[in-house]
Tab-separated table of C-alpha atoms and ligand atoms in Angstrom:
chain	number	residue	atom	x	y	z
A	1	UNK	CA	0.000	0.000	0.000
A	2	UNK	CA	1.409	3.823	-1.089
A	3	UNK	CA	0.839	5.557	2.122
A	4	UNK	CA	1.776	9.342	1.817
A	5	UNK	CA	2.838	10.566	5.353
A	6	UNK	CA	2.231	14.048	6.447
A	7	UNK	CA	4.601	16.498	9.152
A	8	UNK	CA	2.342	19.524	9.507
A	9	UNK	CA	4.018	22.011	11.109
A	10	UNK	CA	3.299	25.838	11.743
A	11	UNK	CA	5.194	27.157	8.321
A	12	UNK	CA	6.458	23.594	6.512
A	13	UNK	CA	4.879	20.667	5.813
A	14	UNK	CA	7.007	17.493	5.376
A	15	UNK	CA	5.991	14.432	3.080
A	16	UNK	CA	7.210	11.211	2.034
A	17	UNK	CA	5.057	8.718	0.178
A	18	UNK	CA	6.347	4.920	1.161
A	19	UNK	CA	5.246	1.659	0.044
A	20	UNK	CA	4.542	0.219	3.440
A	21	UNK	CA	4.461	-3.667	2.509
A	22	UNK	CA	8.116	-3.405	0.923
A	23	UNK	CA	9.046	-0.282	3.624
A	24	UNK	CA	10.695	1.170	0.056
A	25	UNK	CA	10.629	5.027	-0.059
A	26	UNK	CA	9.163	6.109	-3.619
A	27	UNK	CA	9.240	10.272	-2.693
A	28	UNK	CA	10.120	12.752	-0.164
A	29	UNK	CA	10.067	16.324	0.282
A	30	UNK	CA	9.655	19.582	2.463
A	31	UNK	CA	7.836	22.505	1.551
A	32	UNK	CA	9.041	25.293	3.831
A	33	UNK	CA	8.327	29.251	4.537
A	34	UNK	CA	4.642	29.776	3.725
A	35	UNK	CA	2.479	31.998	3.641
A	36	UNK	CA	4.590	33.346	1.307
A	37	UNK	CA	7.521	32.728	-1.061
A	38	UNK	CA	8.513	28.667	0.281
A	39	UNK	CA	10.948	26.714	-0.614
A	40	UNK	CA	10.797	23.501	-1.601
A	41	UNK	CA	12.560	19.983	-2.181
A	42	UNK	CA	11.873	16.928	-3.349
A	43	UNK	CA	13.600	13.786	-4.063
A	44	UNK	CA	12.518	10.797	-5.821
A	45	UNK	CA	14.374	7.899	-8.222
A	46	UNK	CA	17.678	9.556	-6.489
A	47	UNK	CA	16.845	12.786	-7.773
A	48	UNK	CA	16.768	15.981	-6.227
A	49	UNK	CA	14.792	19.199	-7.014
A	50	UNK	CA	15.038	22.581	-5.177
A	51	UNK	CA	13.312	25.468	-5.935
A	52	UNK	CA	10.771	28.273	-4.160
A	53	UNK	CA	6.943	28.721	-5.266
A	54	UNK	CA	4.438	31.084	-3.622
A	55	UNK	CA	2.055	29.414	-1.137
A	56	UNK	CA	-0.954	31.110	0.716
A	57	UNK	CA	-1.151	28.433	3.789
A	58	UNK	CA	-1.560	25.114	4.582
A	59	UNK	CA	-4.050	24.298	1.404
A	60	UNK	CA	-1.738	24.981	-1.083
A	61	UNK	CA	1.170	22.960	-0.002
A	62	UNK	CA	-0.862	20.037	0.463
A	63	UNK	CA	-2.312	20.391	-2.991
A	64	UNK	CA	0.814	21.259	-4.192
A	65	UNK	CA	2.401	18.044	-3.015
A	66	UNK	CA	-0.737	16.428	-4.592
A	67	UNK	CA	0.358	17.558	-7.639
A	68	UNK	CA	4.109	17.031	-7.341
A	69	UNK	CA	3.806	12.969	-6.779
A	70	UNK	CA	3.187	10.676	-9.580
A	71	UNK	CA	2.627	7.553	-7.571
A	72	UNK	CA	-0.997	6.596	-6.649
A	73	UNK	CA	-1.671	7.622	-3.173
A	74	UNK	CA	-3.792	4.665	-1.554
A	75	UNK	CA	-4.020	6.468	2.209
A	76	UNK	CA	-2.616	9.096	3.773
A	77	UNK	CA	-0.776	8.834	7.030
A	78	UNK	CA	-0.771	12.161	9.329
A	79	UNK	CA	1.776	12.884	12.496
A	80	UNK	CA	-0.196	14.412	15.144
A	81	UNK	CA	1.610	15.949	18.798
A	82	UNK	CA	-1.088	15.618	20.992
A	83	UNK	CA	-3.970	13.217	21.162
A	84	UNK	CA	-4.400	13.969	25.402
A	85	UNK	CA	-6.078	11.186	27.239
A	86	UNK	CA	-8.660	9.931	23.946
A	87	UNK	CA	-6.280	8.263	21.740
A	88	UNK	CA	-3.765	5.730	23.121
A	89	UNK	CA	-3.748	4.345	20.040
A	90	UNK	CA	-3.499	5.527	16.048
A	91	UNK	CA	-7.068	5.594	14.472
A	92	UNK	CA	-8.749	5.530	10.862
A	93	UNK	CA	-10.021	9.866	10.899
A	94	UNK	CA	-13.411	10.758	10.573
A	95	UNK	CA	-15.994	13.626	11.609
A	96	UNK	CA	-15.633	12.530	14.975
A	97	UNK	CA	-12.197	12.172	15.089
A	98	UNK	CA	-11.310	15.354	13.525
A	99	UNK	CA	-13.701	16.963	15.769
A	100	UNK	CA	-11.734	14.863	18.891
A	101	UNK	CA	-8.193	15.986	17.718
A	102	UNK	CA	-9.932	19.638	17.851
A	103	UNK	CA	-10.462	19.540	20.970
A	104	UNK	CA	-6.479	18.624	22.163
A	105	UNK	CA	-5.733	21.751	20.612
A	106	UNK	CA	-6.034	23.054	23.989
A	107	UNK	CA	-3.697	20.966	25.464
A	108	UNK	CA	-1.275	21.688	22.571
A	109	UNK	CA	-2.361	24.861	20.877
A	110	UNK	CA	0.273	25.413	18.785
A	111	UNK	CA	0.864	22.019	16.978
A	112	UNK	CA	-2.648	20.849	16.667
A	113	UNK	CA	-3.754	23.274	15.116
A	114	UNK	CA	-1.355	22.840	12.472
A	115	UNK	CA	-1.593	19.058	12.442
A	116	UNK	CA	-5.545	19.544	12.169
A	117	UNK	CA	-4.992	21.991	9.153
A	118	UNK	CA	-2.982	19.081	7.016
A	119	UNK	CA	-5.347	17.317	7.972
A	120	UNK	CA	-8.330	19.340	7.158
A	121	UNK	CA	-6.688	20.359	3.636
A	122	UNK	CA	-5.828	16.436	2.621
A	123	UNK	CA	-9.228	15.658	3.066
A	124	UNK	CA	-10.382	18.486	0.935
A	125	UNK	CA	-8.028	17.428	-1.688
A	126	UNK	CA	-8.277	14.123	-1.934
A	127	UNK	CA	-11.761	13.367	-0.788
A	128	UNK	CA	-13.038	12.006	2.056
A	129	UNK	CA	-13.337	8.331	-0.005
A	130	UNK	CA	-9.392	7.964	0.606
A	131	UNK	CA	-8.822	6.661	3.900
A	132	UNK	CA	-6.688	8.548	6.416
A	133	UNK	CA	-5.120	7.875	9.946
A	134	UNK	CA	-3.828	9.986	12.879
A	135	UNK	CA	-0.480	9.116	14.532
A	136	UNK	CA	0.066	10.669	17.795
A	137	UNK	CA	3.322	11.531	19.361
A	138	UNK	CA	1.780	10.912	23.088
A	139	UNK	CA	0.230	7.545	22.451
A	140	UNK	CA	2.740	5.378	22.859
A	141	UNK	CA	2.903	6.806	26.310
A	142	UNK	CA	-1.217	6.360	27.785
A	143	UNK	CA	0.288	3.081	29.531
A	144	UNK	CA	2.368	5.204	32.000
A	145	UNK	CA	0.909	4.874	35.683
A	146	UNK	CA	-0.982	7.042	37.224
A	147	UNK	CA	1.571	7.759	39.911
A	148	UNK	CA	4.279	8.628	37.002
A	149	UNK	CA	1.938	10.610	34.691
A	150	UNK	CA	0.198	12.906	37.606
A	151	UNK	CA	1.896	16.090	38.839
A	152	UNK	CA	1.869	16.405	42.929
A	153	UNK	CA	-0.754	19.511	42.236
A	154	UNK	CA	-4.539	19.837	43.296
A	155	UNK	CA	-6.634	16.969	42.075
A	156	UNK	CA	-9.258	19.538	40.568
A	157	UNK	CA	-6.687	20.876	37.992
A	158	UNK	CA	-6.035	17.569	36.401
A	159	UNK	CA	-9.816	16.975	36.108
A	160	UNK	CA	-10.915	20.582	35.100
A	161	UNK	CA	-8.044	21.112	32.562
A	162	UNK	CA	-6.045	17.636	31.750
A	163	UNK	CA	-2.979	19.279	33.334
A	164	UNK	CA	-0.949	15.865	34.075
A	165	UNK	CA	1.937	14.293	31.731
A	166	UNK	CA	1.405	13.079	28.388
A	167	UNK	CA	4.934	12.546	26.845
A	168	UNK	CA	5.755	13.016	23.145
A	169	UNK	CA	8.308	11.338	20.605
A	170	UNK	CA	6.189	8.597	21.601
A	171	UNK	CA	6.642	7.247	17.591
A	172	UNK	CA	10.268	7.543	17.722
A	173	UNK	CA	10.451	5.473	20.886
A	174	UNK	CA	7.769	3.037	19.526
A	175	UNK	CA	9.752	2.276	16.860
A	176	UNK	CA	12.522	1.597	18.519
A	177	UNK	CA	11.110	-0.743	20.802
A	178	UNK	CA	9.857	-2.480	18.012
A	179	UNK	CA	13.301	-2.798	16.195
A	180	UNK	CA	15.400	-3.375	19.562
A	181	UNK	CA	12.872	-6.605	20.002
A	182	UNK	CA	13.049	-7.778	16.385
A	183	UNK	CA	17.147	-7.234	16.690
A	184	UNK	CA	16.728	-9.857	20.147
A	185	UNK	CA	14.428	-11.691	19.580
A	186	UNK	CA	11.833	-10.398	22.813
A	187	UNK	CA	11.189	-7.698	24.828
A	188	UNK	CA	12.882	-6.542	27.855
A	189	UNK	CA	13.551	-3.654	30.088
A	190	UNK	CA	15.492	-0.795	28.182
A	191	UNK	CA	15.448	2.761	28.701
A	192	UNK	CA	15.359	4.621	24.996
A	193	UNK	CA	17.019	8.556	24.540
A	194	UNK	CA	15.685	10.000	20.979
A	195	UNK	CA	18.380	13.300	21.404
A	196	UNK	CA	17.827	15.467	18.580
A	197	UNK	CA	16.709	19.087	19.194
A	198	UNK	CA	13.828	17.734	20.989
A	199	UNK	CA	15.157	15.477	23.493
A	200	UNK	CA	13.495	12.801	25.638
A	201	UNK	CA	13.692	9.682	27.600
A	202	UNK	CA	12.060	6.709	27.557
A	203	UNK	CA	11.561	3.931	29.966
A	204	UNK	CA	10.377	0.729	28.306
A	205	UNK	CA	8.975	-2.352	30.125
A	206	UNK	CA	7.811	-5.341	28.018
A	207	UNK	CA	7.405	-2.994	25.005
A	208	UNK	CA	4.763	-0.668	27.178
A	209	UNK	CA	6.100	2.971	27.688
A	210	UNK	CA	6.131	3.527	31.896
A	211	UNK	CA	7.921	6.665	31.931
A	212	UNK	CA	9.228	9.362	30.213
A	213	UNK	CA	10.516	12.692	30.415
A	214	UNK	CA	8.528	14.934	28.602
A	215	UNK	CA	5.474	16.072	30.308
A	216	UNK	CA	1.906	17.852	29.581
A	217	UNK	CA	4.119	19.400	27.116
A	218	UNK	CA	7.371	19.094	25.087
A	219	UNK	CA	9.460	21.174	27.488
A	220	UNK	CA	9.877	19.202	30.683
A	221	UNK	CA	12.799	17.044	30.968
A	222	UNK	CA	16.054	16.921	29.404
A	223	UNK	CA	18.071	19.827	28.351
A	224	UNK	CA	17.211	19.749	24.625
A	225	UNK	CA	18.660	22.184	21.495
A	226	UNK	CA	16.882	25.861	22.739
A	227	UNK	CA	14.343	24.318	25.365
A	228	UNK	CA	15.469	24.374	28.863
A	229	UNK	CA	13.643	20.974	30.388
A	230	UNK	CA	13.343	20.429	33.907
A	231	UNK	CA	13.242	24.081	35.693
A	232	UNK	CA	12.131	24.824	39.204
A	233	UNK	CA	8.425	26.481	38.216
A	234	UNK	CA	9.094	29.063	40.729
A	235	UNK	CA	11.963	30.444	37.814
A	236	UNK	CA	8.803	31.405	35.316
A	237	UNK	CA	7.438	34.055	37.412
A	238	UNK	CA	10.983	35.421	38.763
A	239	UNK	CA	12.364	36.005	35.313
A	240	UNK	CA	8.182	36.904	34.454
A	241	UNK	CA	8.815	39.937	37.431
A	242	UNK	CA	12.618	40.826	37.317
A	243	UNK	CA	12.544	41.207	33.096
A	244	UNK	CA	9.023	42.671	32.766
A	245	UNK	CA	7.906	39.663	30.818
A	246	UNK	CA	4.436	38.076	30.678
A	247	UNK	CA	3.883	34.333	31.259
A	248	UNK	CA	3.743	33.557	27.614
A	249	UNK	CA	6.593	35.118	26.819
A	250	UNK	CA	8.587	33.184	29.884
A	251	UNK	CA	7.174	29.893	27.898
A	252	UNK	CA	8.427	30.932	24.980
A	253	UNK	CA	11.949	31.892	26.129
A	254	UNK	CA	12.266	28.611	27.739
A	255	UNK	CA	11.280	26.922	25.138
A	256	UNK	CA	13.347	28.749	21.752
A	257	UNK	CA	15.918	30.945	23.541
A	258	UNK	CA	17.424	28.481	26.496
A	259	UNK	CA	18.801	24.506	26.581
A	260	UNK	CA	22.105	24.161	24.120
A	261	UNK	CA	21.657	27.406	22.664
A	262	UNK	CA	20.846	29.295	26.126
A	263	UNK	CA	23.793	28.198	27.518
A	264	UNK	CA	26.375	28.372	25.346
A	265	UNK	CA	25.350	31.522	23.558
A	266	UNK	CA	25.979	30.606	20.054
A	267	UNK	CA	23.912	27.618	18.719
A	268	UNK	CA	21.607	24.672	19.121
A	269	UNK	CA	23.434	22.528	17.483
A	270	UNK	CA	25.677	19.787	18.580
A	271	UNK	CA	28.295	19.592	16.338
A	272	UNK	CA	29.183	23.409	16.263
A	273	UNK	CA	28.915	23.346	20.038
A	274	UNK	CA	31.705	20.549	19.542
A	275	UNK	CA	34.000	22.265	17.364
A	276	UNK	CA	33.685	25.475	19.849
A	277	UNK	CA	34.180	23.256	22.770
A	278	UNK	CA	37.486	21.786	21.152
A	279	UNK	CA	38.412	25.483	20.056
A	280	UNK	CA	37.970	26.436	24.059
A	281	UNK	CA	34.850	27.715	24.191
A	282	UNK	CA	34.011	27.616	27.780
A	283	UNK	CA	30.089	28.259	27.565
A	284	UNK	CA	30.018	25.524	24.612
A	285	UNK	CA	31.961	23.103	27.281
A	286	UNK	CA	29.542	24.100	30.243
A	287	UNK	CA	26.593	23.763	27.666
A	288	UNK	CA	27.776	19.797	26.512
A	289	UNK	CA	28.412	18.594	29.929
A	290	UNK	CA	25.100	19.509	31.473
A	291	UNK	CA	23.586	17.962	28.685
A	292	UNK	CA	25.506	14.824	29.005
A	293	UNK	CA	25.031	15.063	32.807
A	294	UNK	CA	21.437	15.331	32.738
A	295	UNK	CA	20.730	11.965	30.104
A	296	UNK	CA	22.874	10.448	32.600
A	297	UNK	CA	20.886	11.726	35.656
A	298	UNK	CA	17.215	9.999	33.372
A	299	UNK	CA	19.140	7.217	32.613
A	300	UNK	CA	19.820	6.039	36.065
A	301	UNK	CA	16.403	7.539	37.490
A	302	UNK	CA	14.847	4.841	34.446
A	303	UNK	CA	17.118	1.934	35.825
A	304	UNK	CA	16.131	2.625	39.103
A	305	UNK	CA	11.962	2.693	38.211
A	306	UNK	CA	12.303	-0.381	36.939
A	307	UNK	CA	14.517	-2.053	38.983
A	308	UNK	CA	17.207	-2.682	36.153
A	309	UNK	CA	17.194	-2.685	32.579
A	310	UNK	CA	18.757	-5.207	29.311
A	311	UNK	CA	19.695	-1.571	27.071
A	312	UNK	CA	19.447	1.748	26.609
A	313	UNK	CA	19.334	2.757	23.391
A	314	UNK	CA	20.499	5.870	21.318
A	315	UNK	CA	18.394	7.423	18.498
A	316	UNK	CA	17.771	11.149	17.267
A	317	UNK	CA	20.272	13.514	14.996
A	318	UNK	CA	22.855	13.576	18.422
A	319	UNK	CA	21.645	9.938	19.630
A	320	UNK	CA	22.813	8.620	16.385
A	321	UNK	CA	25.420	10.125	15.245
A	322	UNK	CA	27.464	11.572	17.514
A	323	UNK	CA	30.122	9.087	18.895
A	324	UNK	CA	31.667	11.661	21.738
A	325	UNK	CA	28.280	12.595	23.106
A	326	UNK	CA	27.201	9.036	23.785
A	327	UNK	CA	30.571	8.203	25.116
A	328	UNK	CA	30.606	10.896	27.712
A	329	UNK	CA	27.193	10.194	28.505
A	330	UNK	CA	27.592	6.284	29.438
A	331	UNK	CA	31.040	7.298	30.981
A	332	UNK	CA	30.086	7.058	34.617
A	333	UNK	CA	27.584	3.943	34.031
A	334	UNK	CA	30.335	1.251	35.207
A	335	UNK	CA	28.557	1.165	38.453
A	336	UNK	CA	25.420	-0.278	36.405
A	337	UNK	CA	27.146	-2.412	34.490
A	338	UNK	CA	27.900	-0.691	31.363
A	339	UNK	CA	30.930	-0.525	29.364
A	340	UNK	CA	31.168	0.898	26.186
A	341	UNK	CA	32.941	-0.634	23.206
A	342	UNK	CA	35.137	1.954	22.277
A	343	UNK	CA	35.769	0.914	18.813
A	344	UNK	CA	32.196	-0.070	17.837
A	345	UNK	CA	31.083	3.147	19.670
A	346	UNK	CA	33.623	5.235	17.076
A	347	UNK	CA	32.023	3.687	13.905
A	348	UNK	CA	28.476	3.758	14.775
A	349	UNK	CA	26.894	6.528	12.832
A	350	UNK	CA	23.624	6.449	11.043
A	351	UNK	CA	23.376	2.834	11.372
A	352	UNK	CA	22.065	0.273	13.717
A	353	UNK	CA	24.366	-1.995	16.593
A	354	UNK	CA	26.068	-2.865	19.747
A	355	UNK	CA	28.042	-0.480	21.466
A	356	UNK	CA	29.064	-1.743	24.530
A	357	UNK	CA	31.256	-4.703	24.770
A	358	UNK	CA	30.855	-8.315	25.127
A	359	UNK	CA	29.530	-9.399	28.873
A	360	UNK	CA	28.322	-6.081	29.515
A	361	UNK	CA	25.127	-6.207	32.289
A	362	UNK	CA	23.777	-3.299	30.824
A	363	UNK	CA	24.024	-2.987	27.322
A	364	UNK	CA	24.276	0.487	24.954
A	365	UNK	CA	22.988	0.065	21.147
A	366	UNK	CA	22.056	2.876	18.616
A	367	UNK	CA	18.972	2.655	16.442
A	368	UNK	CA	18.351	5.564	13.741
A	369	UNK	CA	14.826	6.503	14.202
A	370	UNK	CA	11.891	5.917	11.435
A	371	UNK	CA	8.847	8.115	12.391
A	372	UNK	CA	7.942	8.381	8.543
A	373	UNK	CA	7.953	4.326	8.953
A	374	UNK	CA	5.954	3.770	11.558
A	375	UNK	CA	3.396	5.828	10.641
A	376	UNK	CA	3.268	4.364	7.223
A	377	UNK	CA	2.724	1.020	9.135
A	378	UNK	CA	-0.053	2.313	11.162
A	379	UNK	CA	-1.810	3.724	8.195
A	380	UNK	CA	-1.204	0.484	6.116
A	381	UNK	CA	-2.476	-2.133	9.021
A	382	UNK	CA	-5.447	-0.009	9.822
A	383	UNK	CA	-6.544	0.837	6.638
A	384	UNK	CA	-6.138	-2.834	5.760
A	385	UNK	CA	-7.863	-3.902	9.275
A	386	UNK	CA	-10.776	-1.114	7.913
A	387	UNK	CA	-11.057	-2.684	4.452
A	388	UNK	CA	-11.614	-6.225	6.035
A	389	UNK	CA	-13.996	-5.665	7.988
A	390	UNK	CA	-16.261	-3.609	5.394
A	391	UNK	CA	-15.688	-6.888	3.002
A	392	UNK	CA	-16.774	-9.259	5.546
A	393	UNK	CA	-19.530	-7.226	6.762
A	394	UNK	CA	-20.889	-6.400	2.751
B	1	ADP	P1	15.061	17.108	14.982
B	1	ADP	O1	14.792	16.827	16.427
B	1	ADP	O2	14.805	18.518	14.586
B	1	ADP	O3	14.514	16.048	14.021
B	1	ADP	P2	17.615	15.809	14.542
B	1	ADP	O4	17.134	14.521	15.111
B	1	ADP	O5	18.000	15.858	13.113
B	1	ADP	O6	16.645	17.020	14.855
B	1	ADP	O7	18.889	16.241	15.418
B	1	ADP	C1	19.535	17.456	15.235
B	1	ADP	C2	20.748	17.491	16.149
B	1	ADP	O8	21.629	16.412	15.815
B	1	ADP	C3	21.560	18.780	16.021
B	1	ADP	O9	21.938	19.237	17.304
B	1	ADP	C4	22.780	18.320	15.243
B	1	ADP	O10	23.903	19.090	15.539
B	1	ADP	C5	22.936	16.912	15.817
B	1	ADP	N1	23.850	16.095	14.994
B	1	ADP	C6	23.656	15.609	13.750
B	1	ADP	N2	24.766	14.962	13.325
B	1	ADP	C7	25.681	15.055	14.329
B	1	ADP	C8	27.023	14.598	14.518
B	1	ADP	N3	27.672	13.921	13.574
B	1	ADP	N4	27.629	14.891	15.696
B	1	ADP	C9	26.998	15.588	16.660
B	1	ADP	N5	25.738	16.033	16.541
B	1	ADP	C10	25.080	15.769	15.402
């Protein structure tokens, strides 16, 4: 089945169409910058195109893509942030559904909305005959416990306004799970870190999600690319007084102005952050080590919630790719039993394997991340699941 996926995001929208039964990638692309002159880029048969194109909003990019793709699209599959407490699970859209991702707008004002728009437009443009899921990024997470997803705050705020802890990545840790168990053969205990700029932890029993770090919203946690993570909450209204700020714009500081980029100064990204730090820079330095640190601090707080875990596992941009960073964050995990592979750790980049060596109790592996996949494999079995069960019931 050709499953087009969908990233709707406030001024891009990402696509790549993938036949889910052979998990082969026919297209992708980004259209990025609207309203207004966007740019865009596509790739498909191992060729690129680039180029910009005028696009009033959300609409037009969709039926621009619609345009762009030659292979039949047979469902489209979209990523959604939050689908609160009513969806633990990815689901076939309709009225009802549309109308249910609506309402976790609140709870997530600023992605919904543009998740629902993609969402909204695709149906518009390809009809409401072509079937069409919803992938949420807090799913994955609806099995944590109540004592790990409630906040120690009045009772009446949790059931007047949802305020408790959803979690988010929850596809990227999904899928790992998944592949870690193909790679062994079961499921166990591991504790998952998808480090990109968004950054989170994951603790994994059995292949259930029973922690993480994120919390009613993408900022809690670890230190991530400009968002700060875990903060006392008391710091929102200080800076709030002392710089004459409301509590929006507090949010939004601590969410696009603070983590890598806060600290150091200069960047969100790891690898320049690197290259400063081994030019001197000591903000960059200060900036990688508490960001090291803190995984560290998760990854022990996970091994001690569930009394011991098989793996933890690194995905994400950083998680993947960046040799150093896991190797300073698993250096004081000899106590638990790790011990990294040295070697393998060096030539582990973009692909997927051991890192820690032979015996170890508690074992390090890195596993690029397929979102795109997953929810091409959502769309596919549920679609298919759908289909079935209209046949038998004709
Ligand atoms: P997003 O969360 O936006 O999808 P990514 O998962 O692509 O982001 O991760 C982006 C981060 O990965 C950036 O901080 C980038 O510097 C970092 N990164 C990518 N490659 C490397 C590398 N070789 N070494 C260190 N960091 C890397």
């Amino acid at each position: 089945m050709n499953v087009l996926v969908l990233n709707a995001g406030s001024s891009s929208l990402k696509f790549q169409m993938i036949d889910a039964a052979r998990e082969k990638r026919l297209c992708r692309g980004l259209l990025d910058g609207f309203p207004g002159r966007a740019a865009f880029t596509l790739e498909a048969d191992g060729q690129k195109t680039k180029g910009n194109i005028d696009l009033r909003g959300m609409h037009e990019a969709v039926e621009y893509i619609a345009s762009s793709i030659t292979d039949r699209v047979e469902a489209i599959g979209h990523r959604v942030v939050h689908g609160g407490p009513l969806f633990s699970e990815s689901v076939l859209i309709d009225d009802d559904v549309v109308d249910a991702i609506r309402e976790c707008c609140s709870l997530a004002p600023l992605h919904n909305a543009n998740n629902l728009s993609g969402i909204e437009s695709a149906r518009n443009i390809f009809g409401t005959a072509l079937p069409e899921v919803a992938v949420f990024d807090t799913a994955f997470h609806q099995t944590l416990p109540d004592y790990a997803f409630h906040y120690a705050i009045p009772r009446e705020l949790y059931e007047r306004h949802g305020i408790r802890r959803y979690g988010f990545h929850g596809t990227s840790h999904r899928y790992i799970a998944g592949r870690y168990a193909a790679l062994r053969g079961r499921d166990a205990n591991i504790v998952t870190l998808h480090l990109g700029n968004g950054c989170s932890a994951c603790a994994i029993r059995g292949g259930e999600s029973v922690d993480t770090s994120m919390g009613m919203t993408p900022l809690e946690g670890l230190m991530m690319g400009s968002r700060s993570g875990d903060i006392d909450p008391s710091v929102v209204g200080l800076i709030a007084d002392r710089e004459g700020l409301t509590g929006e714009d507090v949010e939004k500081l601590l969410n696009r102005r603070s983590g890598l980029l806060g600290v150091s100064g200069r960047t969100n990204d790891m690898r320049e952050l690197l290259d400063a730090e081994r030019k001197g820079d000591a903000r960059a330095t200060l900036a990688v080590q508490m960001f090291c640190y803190r995984v560290r601090k998760y990854i022990g707080a996970y091994l001690a919630a569930m009394g011991g875990a098989e793996a933890i596992v690194f995905t994400g941009g950083i998680g993947e790719n960046s040799p150093e960073i896991r190797r300073r964050i698993c250096d004081g995990l000899s106590w638990a039993g790790l011990n990294m592979d040295a070697s393998a750790n060096d030539s582990m980049a973009g692909k997927e394997g051991c890192i820690s060596r032979a015996g170890a109790t508690l074992q390090a592996w890195v596993i690029p991340t397929d979102e795109e996949l997953m929810v091409a494999h959502d769309t596919c079995a549920i679609v298919s699941a759908a289909s079935t069960r209209a046949e038998t019931c004709a």
